[in-house]
Amino acid sequence: MFRSILYTQWKWARVALLVIAVAAVAVPVGSVRAIGGVVISTSVGDALNTMRVWSVLYVLLAALAGLILAISAWAADQRGHHVYALSLPVPRWHYVLLRFAAGLALLLVPALLVWLGALIASAIVVLPAGLATYPGALALRWLLAAFVAYALFFAISSGTARTAGLVLGVIAGIVAADLMLALMDQPAVVIEFVVSKFFEWPGVFEVFTGRWMLIDV
Amino acid sequence: MSEVPRVVLSCMLALALLGSSASAQGVGTGTPLRDPAIERANATHLASLAVDARRQRTVADSIRKWAQFSDTVRDGRIRIATTPELVELARRIARDAEAALARTFGPSADVAPMTFVMRGVTGGNWAKQARLERWISDTLEGAIAIRLQGEPGVNGPAFLVDGFAKKQFGELDSATRTWLRYPLQPAHDRKLERSAIYVDIATSENRIATECRVGSLERCREGFAFEQPADPVMSWYEPANRHRIAVRTFTRRRRDPVLERCSQGDDQACIADLRSWAPSDLPPPLSSSARHSLAWVALEIGGEGALARLGSSTAATVDQRLADAARTTPEKLIGAWRDSVTAARPRPVAANPGTAWAAVVWGSLLGILSMRSSRWRTR
């Protein structure tokens, strides 16, 4: 059953996956080309700044891969009002688990391509002393970030409209609380607090922060 | 408010003096001046009285200016003289000031009472404002003038800390000031600052900086350039550095034939060009930020009174003065600096185990949540 679910999810997501796969190779190779290719043509500091600019693309790509795979996993079920899922002779959690695992398996493809692209980029560049490449670490970090993004969007997609409304309500409540504080001439710290909890360890988005640089000190 | 009587008194005094001088000269009395000798004597006397009157007017004017700082706020060791419209802000700043100073300078900051004179910038004549600030500093001995710009309510204590840092900088000897180049800047995140210095050194193309990073304390000392070498162009740089530094100015000095040759790879031309530069324009192997971080390490190690020791040290060299502040030797201080910068090395992309575990746990948790969605629950 897992194979058939994997196959159907592959069929639904393959075009988007192909685009992500191309980007997964192109981003690391492109980042190295941006600093001059084989020999770094800019100053080392400028090269690092360029790497920092390109690092945003890894984060975006991870989030995008997670989003596309999660949405494509549920799109057909949502169109069919989950009739197919409900007609299967398996517990529903089992069905969700199979969908989740199939998406994860598909996520390995772009992660491997990020690694491959980073390896190619590392192989073609000659670095000055003090700098090093991190292809394996970059690919691992990308996989972890894409996994978190995928799980988050998967949970949102599998939930009901009521759950989505609840989440949106909580977000609106946080913004409203900050506005109220601002109106009362108090420091508006609610959003800041919540964001820090999400983006600082052990927050859910902490894996997206930090230096995502293929070439670093 | 206590200054108002002084203003009134001075004005009265000035008027009285003017009146008396006028009366002494018979101004308005219609007395004719007949004898030329008396006329000359009277003219001389009048001139001297006019000078006196101007002097008195300056005093009265100064007192009037001072009168605008009519409110004084005290909190602990902090005293802030300010204008009535800023008094509430001054009170808040004074309340937070000691903590802000302690956060910035640690126990190295002086424990003696400190007086600040605080005024807002309301546009207008900058030269006049600068004169007024100089006057304030001169009049109230030891007072630190702070000028609030922009939205002072947001980071009031930062202005105070900044003013304190500038004052401390001004009290350092000229060699240390020249070496530091600008006042020690209060930093929000010292680790982040050192992390940037690590990147700066790690990516430096200067051999001295590279060897310093690798571990040579002697090279670090050389890189800090406590004393300017006889020929920094040859001592500090390799041909590639010389070429890069010289051609930075190529755009605006395109017609310079020496620089032209340098840009084409002639090292002798680069040497000749750089030797024509003012010594202070030659970038040292370790940047001004690195120098500042060394000074901060000295203050941290020195602890209580370190800032005062730095100001009062009479050692012959800057490194020894910093070491005096830190109560250690220059070698140990540079070693501690190198250790602190190395420890602040930014973590590359590699996810540490904590981050990896957090991602796995969050991903799994969200996956489990999907299975527990109300859509799937049996009613």
XYZ file of C-alpha atoms in Angstrom, chain A residues 59-191:
133
model
C 15.917 28.361 3.412
C 13.288 29.372 0.864
C 13.840 26.198 -1.146
C 13.466 24.023 1.962
C 10.236 25.772 2.929
C 8.942 25.575 -0.647
C 9.747 21.874 -0.973
C 7.947 21.147 2.297
C 4.958 23.219 1.253
C 4.591 21.678 -2.212
C 4.947 18.092 -1.018
C 2.518 18.613 1.860
C -0.125 20.297 -0.284
C 0.197 17.799 -3.125
C -0.162 14.925 -0.625
C -3.646 16.128 0.327
C -4.887 17.955 -2.780
C -6.579 14.942 -4.383
C -8.166 13.802 -1.101
C -9.528 17.273 -0.462
C -10.968 17.449 -3.980
C -12.674 14.085 -3.430
C -13.888 15.042 0.071
C -11.738 12.236 1.548
C -14.121 9.555 0.238
C -11.230 7.415 -0.997
C -9.457 7.590 2.355
C -12.613 6.737 4.275
C -13.359 3.762 2.023
C -9.971 2.082 2.668
C -9.882 -0.869 5.084
C -7.173 0.679 7.258
C -7.369 2.834 10.348
C -7.333 6.484 9.371
C -4.176 7.268 11.365
C -2.460 4.515 9.363
C -3.535 6.152 6.115
C -2.204 9.540 7.325
C 1.044 7.889 8.380
C 1.461 6.373 4.909
C 0.841 9.753 3.269
C 3.274 11.424 5.681
C 5.973 8.789 5.082
C 5.511 8.924 1.303
C 6.017 12.700 1.327
C 9.092 12.291 3.483
C 10.545 9.743 1.104
C 10.005 12.165 -1.776
C 11.688 14.906 0.247
C 14.891 12.860 0.227
C 15.225 13.444 -3.532
C 15.798 17.225 -3.422
C 17.868 16.831 -0.238
C 20.198 14.439 -2.065
C 20.362 16.873 -4.961
C 21.252 19.760 -2.641
C 24.084 17.569 -1.362
C 25.143 16.698 -4.895
C 25.038 20.342 -5.983
C 27.021 21.390 -2.917
C 29.600 18.658 -3.599
C 29.993 19.817 -7.208
C 30.295 23.449 -6.098
C 32.862 22.511 -3.436
C 34.870 20.544 -5.957
C 35.146 23.356 -8.471
C 36.159 26.166 -6.131
C 39.693 26.798 -4.862
C 39.444 28.403 -1.458
C 41.916 30.692 0.284
C 43.174 29.820 3.774
C 40.637 30.387 6.523
C 37.620 29.289 4.489
C 36.058 25.839 4.165
C 33.102 24.238 2.396
C 30.317 22.430 4.237
C 28.388 20.376 1.639
C 27.293 17.545 3.952
C 26.290 19.828 6.797
C 24.376 22.069 4.410
C 22.434 19.153 2.907
C 21.645 17.723 6.350
C 20.443 21.088 7.602
C 18.372 21.510 4.439
C 16.754 18.104 4.969
C 15.904 18.902 8.595
C 14.421 22.288 7.680
C 12.436 20.831 4.795
C 11.190 18.087 7.134
C 9.907 20.645 9.650
C 8.273 22.714 6.896
C 6.738 19.608 5.378
C 5.382 18.376 8.733
C 3.935 21.806 9.522
C 2.166 22.230 6.183
C 1.095 18.578 6.243
C -0.539 19.129 9.640
C -2.275 22.277 8.398
C -3.452 20.569 5.183
C -4.765 17.513 7.011
C -6.654 19.569 9.566
C -10.145 20.895 9.281
C -11.124 24.438 8.360
C -12.018 24.915 12.019
C -8.447 24.063 13.092
C -7.027 26.438 10.502
C -9.409 29.118 11.755
C -8.288 28.464 15.321
C -4.623 28.884 14.376
C -5.405 32.078 12.482
C -7.415 33.281 15.485
C -4.456 32.742 17.809
C -2.182 34.687 15.426
C -4.737 37.499 15.211
C -5.003 37.487 19.012
C -1.248 37.918 19.365
C -1.253 40.848 16.928
C -4.254 42.381 18.704
C -2.538 42.030 22.089
C 0.495 43.863 20.753
C -1.697 46.606 19.299
C -3.498 46.996 22.610
C -0.213 47.331 24.449
C 0.958 49.900 21.926
C -2.265 51.881 22.361
C -1.780 51.803 26.126
C 1.696 53.279 25.614
C 3.291 50.073 26.848
C 6.162 48.291 25.102
C 4.608 45.980 22.483
C 6.505 42.802 23.198
C 4.020 39.980 22.570
C 4.943 39.371 18.930
